[in-house]
mmCIF file of C-alpha atoms in Angstrom:
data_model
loop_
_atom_site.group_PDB
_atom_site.id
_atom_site.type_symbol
_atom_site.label_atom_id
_atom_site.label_comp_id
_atom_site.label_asym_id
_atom_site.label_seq_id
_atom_site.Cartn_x
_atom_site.Cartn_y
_atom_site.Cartn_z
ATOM 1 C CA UNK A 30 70.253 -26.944 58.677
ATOM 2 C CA UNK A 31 69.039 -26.785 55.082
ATOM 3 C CA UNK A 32 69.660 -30.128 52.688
ATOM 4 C CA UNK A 33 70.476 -28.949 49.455
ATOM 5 C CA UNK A 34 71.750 -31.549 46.773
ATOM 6 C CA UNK A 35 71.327 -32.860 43.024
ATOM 7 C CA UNK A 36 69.868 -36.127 42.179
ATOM 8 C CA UNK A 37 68.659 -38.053 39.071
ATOM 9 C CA UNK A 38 64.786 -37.191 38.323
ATOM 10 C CA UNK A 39 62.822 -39.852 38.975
ATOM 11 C CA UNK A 40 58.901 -40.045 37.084
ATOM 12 C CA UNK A 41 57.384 -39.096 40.638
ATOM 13 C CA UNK A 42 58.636 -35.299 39.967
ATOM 14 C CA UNK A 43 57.422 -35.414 37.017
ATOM 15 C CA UNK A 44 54.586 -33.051 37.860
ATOM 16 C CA UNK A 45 56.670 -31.047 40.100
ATOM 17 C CA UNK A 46 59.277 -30.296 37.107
ATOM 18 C CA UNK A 47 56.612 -29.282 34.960
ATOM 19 C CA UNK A 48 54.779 -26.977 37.090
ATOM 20 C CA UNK A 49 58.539 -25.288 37.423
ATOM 21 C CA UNK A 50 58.940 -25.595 33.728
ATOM 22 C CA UNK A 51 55.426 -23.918 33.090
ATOM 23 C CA UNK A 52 56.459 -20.745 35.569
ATOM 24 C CA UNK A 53 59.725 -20.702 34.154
ATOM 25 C CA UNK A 54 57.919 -20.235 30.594
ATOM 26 C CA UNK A 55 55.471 -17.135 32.294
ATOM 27 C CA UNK A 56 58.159 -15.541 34.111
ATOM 28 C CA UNK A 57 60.336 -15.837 30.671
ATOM 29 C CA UNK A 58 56.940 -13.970 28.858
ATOM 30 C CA UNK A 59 56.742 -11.544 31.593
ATOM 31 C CA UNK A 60 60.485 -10.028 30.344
ATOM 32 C CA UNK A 61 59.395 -10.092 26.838
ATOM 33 C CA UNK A 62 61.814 -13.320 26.229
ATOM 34 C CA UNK A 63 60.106 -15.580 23.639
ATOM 35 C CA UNK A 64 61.934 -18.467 24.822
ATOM 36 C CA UNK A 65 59.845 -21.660 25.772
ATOM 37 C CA UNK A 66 56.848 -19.897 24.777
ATOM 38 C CA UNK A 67 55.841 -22.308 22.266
ATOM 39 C CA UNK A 68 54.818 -26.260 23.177
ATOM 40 C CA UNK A 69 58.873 -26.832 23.591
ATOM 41 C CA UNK A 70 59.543 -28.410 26.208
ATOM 42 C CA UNK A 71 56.394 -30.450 26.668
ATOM 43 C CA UNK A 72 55.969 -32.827 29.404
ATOM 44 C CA UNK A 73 56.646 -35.787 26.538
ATOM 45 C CA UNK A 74 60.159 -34.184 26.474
ATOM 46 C CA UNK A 75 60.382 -34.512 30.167
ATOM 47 C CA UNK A 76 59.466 -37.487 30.602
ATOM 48 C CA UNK A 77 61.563 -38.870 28.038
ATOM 49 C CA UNK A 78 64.744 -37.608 29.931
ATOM 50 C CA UNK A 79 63.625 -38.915 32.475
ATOM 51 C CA UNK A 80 63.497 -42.423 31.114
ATOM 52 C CA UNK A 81 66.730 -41.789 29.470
ATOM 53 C CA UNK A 82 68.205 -40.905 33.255
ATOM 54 C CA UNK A 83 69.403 -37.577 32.106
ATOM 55 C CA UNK A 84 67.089 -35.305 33.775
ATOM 56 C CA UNK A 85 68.355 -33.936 37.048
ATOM 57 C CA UNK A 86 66.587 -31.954 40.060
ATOM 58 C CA UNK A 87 67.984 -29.881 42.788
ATOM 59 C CA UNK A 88 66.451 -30.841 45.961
ATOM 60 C CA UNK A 89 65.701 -28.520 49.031
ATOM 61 C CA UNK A 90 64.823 -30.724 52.180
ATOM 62 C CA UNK A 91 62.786 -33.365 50.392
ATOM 63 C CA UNK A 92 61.014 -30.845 47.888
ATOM 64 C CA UNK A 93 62.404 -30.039 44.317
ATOM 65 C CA UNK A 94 63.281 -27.024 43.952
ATOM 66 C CA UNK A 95 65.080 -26.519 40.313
ATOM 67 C CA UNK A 96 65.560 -28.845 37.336
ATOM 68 C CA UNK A 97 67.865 -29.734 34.405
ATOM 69 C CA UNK A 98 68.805 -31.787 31.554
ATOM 70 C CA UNK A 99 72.538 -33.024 31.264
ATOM 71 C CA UNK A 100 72.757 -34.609 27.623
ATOM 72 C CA UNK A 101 75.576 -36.551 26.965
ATOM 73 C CA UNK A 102 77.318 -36.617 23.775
ATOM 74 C CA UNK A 103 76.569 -34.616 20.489
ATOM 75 C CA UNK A 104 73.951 -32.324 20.171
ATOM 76 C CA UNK A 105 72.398 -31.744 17.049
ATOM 77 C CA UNK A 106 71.820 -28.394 17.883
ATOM 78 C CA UNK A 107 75.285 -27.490 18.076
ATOM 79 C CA UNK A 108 76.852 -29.195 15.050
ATOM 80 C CA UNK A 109 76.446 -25.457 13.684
ATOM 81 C CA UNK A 110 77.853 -22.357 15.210
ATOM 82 C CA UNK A 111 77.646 -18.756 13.695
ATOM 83 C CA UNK A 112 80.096 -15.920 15.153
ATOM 84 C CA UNK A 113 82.629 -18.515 16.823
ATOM 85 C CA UNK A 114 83.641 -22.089 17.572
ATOM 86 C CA UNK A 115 83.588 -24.587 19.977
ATOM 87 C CA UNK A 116 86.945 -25.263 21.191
ATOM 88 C CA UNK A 117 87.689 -28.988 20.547
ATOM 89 C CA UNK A 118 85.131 -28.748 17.172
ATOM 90 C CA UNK A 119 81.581 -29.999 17.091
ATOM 91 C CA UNK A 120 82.001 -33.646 17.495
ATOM 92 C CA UNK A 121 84.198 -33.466 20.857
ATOM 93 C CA UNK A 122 83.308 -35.670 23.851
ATOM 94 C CA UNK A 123 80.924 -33.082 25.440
ATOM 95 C CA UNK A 124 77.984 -32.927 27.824
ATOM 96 C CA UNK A 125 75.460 -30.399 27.553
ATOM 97 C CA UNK A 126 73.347 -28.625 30.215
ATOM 98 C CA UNK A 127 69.627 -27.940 29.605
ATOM 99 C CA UNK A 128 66.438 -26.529 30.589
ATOM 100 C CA UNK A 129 68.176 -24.677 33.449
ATOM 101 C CA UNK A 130 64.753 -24.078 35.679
ATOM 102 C CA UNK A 131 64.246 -22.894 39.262
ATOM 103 C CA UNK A 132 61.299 -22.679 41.549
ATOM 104 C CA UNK A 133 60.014 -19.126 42.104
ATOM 105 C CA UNK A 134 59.334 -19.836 45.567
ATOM 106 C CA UNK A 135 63.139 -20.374 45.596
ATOM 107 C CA UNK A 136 64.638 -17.753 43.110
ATOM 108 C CA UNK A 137 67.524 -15.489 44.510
ATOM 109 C CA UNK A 138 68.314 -18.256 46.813
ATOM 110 C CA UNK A 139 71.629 -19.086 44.246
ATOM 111 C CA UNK A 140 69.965 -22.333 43.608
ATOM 112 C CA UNK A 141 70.770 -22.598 39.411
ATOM 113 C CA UNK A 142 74.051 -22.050 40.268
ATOM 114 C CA UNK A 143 74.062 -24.881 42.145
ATOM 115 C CA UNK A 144 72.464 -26.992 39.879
ATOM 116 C CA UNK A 145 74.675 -26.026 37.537
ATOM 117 C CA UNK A 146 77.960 -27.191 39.713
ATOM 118 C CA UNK A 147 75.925 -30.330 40.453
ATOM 119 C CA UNK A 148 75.810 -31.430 36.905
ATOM 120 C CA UNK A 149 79.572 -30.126 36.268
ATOM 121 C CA UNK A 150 80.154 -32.959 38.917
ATOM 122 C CA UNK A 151 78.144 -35.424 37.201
ATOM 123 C CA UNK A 152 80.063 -34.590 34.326
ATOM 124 C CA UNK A 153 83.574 -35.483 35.363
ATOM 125 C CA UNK A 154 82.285 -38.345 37.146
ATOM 126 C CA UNK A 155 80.670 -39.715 33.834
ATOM 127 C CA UNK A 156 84.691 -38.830 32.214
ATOM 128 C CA UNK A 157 83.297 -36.096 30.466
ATOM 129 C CA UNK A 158 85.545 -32.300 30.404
ATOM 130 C CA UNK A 159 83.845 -29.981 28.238
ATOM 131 C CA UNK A 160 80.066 -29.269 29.508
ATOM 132 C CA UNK A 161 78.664 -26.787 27.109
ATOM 133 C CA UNK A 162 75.030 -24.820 27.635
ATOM 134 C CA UNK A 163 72.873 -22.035 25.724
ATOM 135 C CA UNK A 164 70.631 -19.198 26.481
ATOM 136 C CA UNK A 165 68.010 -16.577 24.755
ATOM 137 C CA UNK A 166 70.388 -13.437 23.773
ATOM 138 C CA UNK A 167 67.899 -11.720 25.749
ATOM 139 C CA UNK A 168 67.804 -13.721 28.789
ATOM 140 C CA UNK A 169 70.257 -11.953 30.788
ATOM 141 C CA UNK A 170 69.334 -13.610 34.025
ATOM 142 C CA UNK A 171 70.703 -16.903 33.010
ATOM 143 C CA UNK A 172 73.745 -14.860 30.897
ATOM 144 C CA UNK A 173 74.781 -14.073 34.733
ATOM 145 C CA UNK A 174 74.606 -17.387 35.824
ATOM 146 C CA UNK A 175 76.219 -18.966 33.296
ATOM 147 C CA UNK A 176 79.208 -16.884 33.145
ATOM 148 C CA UNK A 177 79.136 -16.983 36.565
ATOM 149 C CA UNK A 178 79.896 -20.464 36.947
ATOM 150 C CA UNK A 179 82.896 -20.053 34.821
ATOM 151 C CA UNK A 180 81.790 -20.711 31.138
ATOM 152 C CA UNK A 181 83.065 -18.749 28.002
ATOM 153 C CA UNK A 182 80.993 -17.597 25.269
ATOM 154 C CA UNK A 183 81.749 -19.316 22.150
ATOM 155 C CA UNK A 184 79.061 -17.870 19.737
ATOM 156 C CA UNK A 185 75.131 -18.361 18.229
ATOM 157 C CA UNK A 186 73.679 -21.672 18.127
ATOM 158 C CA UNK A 187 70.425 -21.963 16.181
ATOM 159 C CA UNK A 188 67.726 -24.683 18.301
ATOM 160 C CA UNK A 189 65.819 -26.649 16.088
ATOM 161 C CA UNK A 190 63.065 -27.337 18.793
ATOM 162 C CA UNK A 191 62.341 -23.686 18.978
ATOM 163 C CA UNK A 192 64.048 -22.465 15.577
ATOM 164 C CA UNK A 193 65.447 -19.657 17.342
ATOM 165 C CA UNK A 194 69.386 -18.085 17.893
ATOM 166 C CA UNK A 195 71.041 -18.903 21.254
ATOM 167 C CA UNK A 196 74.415 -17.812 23.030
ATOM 168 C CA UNK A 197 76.270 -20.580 23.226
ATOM 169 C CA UNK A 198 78.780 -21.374 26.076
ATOM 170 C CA UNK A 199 81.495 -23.737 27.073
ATOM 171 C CA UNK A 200 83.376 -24.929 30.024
ATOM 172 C CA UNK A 201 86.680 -27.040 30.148
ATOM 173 C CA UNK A 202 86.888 -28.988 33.579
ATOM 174 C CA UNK A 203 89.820 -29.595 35.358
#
């Protein structure tokens, strides 16, 4: 039987998470997406949520598989939103999921999904309801996921890392 779970990042999987990141960035350029084809997110950033224990993994049997950011509390980048609203405004007690990245050598397995539910769970547990997340308009692979794990579109985000227009999303826990 497979062992599938989320845990906090530690700075051993450092490497791990940005050998992901890095084929996450070439199979992103490979569909024409210009989304982390730039410097963002270096292994600096990384490492600094690591150190700030909000970096996350998914681990398969020992090995990690998938990583993730869960920032807690306001982003900068979504103090502005064009073609909508957040529901509770911009300053709301929010966490917000990030750098959504998988393994190839374990895509199609359902494993950002997953992740994904993982950090909803971290979420509630830190007391926090509304988990919000964005994605490249043309990154309709991570579209799927996203509104397949129950969020709503809520309008365009502009990043400030990457200077570039996101869908934005939002969740309300239970």
């Amino acid at each position: 039987m497979t062992c599938v779970y989320v845990r906090k990042a530690t700075e051993k999987d450092l490497p791990e998470i940005k050998k992901i990141i890095d084929a996450g960035r070439g199979f992103l350029k490979e569909q024409g997406i210009n989304q982390w084809q730039g410097a963002y997110p270096t292994s600096e950033d990384i490492k600094k949520d690591i150190d700030n224990s909000i970096s996350y993994v998914i681990d398969v049997d020992g090995k990690v598989a998938g990583s993730a950011t869960l920032h807690l509390g306001i982003d900068p980048d979504y103090l502005e939103m064009e073609e909508g609203e957040w529901d509770h405004g911009t300053t709301a007690h929010y966490s917000a999921i990030h750098r959504v990245s998988v393994s190839h050598e374990y895509r199609g397995q359902g494993l950002a999904s997953k992740l994904i539910s993982g950090l909803f769970t971290v979420s509630s547990l830190l007391g926090f309801k509304d988990v919000r997340i964005d994605t490249h308009p043309m990154n309709k692979g991570m579209q799927h996921i996203i509104l397949a794990s129950g969020f709503a579109k809520k309008g365009i985000i502009r990043t400030k890392a990457e200077d570039d227009d996101r869908f934005a999303y939002q969740i309300e826990l239970h």
